[in-house]
Short mmCIF file of C-alpha atoms in Angstrom, two decimals:
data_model
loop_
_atom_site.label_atom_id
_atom_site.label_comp_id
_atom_site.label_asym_id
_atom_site.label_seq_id
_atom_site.Cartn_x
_atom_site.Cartn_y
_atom_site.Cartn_z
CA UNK A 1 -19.18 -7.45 -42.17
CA UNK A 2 -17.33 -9.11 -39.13
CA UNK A 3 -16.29 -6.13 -37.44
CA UNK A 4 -20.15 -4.89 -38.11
CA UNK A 5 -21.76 -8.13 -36.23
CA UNK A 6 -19.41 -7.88 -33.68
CA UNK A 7 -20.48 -3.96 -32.98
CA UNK A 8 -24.13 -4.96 -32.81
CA UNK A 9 -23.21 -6.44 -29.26
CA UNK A 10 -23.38 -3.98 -26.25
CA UNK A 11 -25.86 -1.59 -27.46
CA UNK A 12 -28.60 -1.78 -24.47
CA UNK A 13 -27.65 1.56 -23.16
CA UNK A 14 -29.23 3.18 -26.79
CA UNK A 15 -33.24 3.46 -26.97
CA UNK A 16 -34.77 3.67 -31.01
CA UNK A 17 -37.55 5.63 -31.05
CA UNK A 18 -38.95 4.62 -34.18
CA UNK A 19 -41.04 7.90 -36.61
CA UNK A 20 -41.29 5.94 -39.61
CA UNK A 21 -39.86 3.03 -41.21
CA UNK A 22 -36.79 4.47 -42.93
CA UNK A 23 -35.88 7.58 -39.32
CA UNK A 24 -35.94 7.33 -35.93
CA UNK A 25 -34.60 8.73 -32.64
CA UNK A 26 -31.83 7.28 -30.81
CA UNK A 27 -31.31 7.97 -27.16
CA UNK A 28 -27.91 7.79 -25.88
CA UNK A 29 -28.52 7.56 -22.10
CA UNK A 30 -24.39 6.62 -21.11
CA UNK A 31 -23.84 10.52 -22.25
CA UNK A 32 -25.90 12.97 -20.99
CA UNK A 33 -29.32 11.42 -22.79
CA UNK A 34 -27.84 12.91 -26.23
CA UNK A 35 -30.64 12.29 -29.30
CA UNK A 36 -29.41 11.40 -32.47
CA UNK A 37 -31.58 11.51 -35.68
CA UNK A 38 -30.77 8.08 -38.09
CA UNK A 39 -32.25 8.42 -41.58
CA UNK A 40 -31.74 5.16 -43.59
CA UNK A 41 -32.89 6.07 -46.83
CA UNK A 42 -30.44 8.90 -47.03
CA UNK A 43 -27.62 7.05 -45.14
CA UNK A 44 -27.30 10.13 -42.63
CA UNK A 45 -26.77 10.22 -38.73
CA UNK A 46 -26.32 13.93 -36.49
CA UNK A 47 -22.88 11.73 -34.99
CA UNK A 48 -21.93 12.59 -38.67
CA UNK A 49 -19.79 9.62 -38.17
CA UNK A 50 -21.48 7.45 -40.78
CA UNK A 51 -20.74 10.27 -43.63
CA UNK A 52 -17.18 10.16 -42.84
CA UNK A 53 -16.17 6.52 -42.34
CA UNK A 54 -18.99 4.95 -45.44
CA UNK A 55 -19.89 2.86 -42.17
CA UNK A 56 -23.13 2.35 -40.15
CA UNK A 57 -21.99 3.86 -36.50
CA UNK A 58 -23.80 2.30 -33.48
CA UNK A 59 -26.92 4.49 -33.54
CA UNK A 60 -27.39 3.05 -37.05
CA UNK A 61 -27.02 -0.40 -35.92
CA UNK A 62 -29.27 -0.37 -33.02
CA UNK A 63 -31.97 1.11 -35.50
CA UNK A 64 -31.06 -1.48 -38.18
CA UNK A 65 -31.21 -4.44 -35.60
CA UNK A 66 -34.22 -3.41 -34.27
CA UNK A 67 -36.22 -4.27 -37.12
CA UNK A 68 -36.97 -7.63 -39.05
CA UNK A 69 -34.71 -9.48 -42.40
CA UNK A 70 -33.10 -6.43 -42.81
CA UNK A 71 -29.43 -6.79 -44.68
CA UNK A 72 -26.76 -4.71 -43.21
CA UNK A 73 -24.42 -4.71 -46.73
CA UNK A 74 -27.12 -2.51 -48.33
CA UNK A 75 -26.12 -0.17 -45.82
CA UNK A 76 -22.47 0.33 -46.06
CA UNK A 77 -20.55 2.19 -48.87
CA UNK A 78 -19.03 0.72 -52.10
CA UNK A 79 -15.26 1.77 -51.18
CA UNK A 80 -15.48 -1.17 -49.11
CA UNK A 81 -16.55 -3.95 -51.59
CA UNK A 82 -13.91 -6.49 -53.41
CA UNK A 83 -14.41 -4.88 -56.37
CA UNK A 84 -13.28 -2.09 -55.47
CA UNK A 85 -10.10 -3.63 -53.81
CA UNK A 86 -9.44 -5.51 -57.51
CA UNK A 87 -10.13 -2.47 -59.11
CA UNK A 88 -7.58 -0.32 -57.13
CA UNK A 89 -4.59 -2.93 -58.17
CA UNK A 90 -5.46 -4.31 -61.57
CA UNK A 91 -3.06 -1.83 -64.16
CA UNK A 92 0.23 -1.52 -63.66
CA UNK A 93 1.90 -0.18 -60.83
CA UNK A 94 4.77 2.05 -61.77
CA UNK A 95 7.98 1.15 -60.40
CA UNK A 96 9.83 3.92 -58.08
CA UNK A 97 13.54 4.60 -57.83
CA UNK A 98 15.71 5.02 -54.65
CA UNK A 99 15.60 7.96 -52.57
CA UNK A 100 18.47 9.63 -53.17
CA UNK A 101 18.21 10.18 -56.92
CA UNK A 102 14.76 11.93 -56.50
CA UNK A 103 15.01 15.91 -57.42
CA UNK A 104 15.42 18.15 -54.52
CA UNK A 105 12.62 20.95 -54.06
CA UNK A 106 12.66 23.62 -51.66
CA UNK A 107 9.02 24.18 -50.08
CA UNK A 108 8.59 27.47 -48.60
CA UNK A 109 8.39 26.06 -44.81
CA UNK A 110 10.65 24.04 -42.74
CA UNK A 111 9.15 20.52 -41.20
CA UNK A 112 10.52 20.20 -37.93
CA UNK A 113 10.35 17.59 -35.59
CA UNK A 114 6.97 17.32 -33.05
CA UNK A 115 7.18 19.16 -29.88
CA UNK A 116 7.41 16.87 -27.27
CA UNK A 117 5.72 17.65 -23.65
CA UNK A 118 7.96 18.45 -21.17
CA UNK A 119 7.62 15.66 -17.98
CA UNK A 120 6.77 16.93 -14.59
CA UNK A 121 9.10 17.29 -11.81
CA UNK A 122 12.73 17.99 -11.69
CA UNK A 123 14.39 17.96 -14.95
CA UNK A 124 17.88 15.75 -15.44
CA UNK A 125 20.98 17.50 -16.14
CA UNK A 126 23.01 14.34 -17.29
CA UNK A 127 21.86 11.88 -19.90
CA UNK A 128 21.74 8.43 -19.11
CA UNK A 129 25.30 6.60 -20.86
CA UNK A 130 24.83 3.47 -22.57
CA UNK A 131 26.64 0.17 -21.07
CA UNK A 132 29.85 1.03 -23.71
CA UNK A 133 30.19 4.38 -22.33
CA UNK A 134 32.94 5.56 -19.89
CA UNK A 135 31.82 7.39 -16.23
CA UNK A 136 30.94 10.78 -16.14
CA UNK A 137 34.19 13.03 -15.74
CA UNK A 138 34.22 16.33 -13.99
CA UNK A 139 35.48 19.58 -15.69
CA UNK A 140 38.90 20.33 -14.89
CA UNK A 141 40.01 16.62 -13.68
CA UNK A 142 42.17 14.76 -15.48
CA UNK A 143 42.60 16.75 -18.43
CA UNK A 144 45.69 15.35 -19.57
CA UNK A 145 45.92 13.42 -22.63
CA UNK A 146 46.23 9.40 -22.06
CA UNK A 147 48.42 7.14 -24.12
CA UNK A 148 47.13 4.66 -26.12
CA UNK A 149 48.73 1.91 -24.71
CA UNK A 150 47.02 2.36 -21.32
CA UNK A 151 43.86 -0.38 -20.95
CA UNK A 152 41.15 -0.39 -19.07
CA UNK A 153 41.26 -0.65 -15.30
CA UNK A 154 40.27 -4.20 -13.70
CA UNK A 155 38.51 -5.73 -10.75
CA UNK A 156 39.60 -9.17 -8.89
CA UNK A 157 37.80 -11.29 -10.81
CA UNK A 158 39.39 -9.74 -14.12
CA UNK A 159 36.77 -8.18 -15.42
CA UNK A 160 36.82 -4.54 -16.89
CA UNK A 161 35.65 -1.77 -14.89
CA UNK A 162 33.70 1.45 -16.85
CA UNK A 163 33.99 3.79 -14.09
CA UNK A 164 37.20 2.69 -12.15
CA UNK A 165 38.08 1.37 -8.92
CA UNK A 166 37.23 3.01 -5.73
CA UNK A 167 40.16 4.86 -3.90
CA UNK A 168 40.46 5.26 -0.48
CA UNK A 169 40.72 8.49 1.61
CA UNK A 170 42.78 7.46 3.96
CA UNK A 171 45.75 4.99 2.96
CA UNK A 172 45.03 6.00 -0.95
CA UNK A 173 44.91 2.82 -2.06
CA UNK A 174 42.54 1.28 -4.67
CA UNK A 175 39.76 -1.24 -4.25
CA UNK A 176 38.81 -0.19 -0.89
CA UNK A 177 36.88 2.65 0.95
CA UNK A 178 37.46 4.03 3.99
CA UNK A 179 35.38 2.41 5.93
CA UNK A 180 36.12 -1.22 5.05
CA UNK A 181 38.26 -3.30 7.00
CA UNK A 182 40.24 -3.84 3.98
CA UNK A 183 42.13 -0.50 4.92
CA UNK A 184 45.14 -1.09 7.39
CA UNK A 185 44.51 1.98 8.93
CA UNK A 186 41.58 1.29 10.36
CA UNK A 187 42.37 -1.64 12.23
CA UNK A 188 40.27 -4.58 13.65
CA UNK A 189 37.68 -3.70 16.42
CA UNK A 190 37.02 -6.75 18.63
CA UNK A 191 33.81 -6.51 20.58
CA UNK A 192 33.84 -8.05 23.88
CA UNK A 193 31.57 -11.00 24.47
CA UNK A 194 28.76 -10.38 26.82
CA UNK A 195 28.21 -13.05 29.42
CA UNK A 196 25.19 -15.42 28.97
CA UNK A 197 22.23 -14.93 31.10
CA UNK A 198 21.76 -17.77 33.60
CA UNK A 199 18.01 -18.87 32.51
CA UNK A 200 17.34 -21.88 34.68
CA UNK A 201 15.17 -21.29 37.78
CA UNK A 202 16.77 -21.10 40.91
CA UNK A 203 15.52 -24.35 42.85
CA UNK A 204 14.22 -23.36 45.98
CA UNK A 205 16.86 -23.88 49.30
CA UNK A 206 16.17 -27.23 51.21
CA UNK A 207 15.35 -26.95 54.78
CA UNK A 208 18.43 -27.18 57.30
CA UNK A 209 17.81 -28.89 60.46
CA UNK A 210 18.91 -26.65 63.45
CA UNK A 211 21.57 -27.78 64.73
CA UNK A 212 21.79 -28.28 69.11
CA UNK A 213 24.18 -26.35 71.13
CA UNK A 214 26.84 -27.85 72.90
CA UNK A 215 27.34 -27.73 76.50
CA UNK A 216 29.73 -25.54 76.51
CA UNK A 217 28.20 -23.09 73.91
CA UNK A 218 25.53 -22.84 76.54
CA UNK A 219 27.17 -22.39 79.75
CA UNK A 220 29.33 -19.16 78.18
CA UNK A 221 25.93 -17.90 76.34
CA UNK A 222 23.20 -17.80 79.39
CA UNK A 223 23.24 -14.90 81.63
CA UNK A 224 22.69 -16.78 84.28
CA UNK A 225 23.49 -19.71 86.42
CA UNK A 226 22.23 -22.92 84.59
CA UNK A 227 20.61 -25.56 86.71
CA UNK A 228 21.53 -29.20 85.75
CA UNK A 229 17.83 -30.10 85.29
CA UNK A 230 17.83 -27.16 82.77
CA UNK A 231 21.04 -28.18 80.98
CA UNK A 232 19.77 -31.35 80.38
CA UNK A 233 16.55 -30.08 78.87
CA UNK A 234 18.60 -27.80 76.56
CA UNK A 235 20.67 -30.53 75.42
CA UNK A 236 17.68 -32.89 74.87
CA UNK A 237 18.92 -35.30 77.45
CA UNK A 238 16.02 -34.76 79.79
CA UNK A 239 11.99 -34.64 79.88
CA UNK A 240 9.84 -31.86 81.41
CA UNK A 241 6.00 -31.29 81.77
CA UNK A 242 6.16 -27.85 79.53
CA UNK A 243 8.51 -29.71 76.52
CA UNK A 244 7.29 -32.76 74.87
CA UNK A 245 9.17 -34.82 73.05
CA UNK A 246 8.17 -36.63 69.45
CA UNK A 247 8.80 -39.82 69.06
CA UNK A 248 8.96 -40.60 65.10
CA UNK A 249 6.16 -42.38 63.79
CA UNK A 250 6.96 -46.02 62.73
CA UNK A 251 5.94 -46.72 59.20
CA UNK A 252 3.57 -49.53 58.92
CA UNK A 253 5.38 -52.71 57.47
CA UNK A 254 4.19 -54.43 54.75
CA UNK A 255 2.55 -58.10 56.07
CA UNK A 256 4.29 -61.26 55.15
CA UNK A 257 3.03 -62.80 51.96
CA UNK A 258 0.96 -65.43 52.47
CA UNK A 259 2.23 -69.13 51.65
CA UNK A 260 -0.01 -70.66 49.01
CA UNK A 261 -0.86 -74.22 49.58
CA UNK A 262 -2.30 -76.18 46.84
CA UNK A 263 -5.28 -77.80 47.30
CA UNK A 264 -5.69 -81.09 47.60
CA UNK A 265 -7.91 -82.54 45.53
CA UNK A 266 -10.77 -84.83 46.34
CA UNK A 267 -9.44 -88.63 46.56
CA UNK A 268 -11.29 -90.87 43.75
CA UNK A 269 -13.32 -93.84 45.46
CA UNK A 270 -11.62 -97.54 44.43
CA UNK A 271 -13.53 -99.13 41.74
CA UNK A 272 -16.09 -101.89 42.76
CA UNK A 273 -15.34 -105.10 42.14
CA UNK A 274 -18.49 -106.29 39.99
CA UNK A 275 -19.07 -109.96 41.11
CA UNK A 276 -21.23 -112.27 39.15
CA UNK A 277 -24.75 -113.60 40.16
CA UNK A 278 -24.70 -116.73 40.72
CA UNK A 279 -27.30 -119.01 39.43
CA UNK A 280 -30.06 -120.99 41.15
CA UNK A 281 -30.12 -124.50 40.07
CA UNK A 282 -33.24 -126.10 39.93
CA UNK A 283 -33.60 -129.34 40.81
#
């Protein structure tokens, strides 16, 4: 009855389309709009799923819930009731004996194990070994018989190795490919360090005051003959209308600070001596 409560939930996409009180048409409009016919007095449904199971399918429970105080035990079969289930285990059950002393019998067909579909894609050629089983061994190699005193092979940290160590091709030794720098054939390969980029900006080159010629750099360098009036205009020494000479501007000097002179402050007036009245005498 739990499991039958708990189907009446979700049933909105089924429409009852009532003919009398005990039949009725159920839509099914999640599948195609298939029509069902639900008879309750015969405890029928066209799903035929009701006749098979002994219980109400969901057509039968959307026309059962549909209508008013009506009890849904009435509607499922008797296999299902505790009496039943007490009835089923109250004689004796016979006790069995082990399966090797039943009596063989030959049936005229062989059971064989279910077919099993075969997976898409490339099929494997080796089985996958368990953790306890040795590497896979080529036909042909090492066909010779081991003793029985030989043990397993080992790695550095002393632990036993399934599939063996790795040899290699070049010096034949074990624990090492060919590649690794393990191998004293192959040598160590020192790369050359590349110089470091210089990142900082360049700072940009001060000015450079020219600097004058000397007397003799000019005589040897003019073409000419050099007048002494010219000489001494090249060499700064003298002053000509066309050439003006700057004078450097003086940089204004900061005043003297001021002396501060306290003020003086207002001389107090002497007290006045008060001088008493004297008095008239009358006489």
């Amino acid at each position: 009855m739990v499991q039958l409560r708990a189907n009446t939930r979700g049933l909105g996409h089924l429409i009852v389309v009532e003919s009398a009180n005990w039949s009725a048409e159920v839509w099914d409009n999640s599948k195609n709009c298939e029509r069902h016919v639900v008879k309750l007095n015969q405890q029928t449904c066209t799903c035929l799923e009701w006749q098979h199971t002994g219980k109400p399918c969901q057509h039968v429970l959307a026309f059962v819930t549909s209508q008013k105080r009506v009890n849904l035990e009435q509607f499922v079969h008797e296999y299902y009731s505790v009496d039943r289930f007490k009835a089923a285990y109250g004689r004796e059950i016979e006790p069995m004996t082990d399966k090797s002393q039943w009596p063989p019998v030959e049936l005229p067909f062989v059971v064989g194990a279910p077919l099993a579909k075969r997976n898409k894609g490339r099929q494997r050629k080796l089985r996958i070994k368990g953790c306890l089983e040795g590497g896979h061994k080529k036909k042909g190699a090492n066909d010779a018989p081991k003793d029985d005193d030989s043990t397993a092979p080992t790695n550095s940290k002393g632990k036993k190795m399934i599939r063996g160590p790795v040899t290699c091709k070049k010096c034949g030794e074990k624990g090492h490919r060919q590649a690794s720098y393990k191998c004293p054939l192959n040598g160590t390969k020192k790369w050359k360090r590349k110089p470091r980029k210089n990142n900082t900006k360049a700072r940009p080159a001060e000015p450079s005051t020219p600097q004058r010629p000397t007397r003799e750099q000019i005589l040897q360098d003019s073409p000419s003959m050099v007048t002494r009036s010219r000489l001494a205009i090249l060499l700064g020494e003298g002053s000509s209308s066309q050439t003006t000479r700057t004078t450097p501007e003086r940089m204004p000097t900061a005043a003297p600070p001021k002396k501060m002179t306290p003020r003086r402050m207002p001389a107090t007036a002497p007290p006045k001596k008060m001088t008493p009245k004297r008095k008239l005498s009358v006489g």
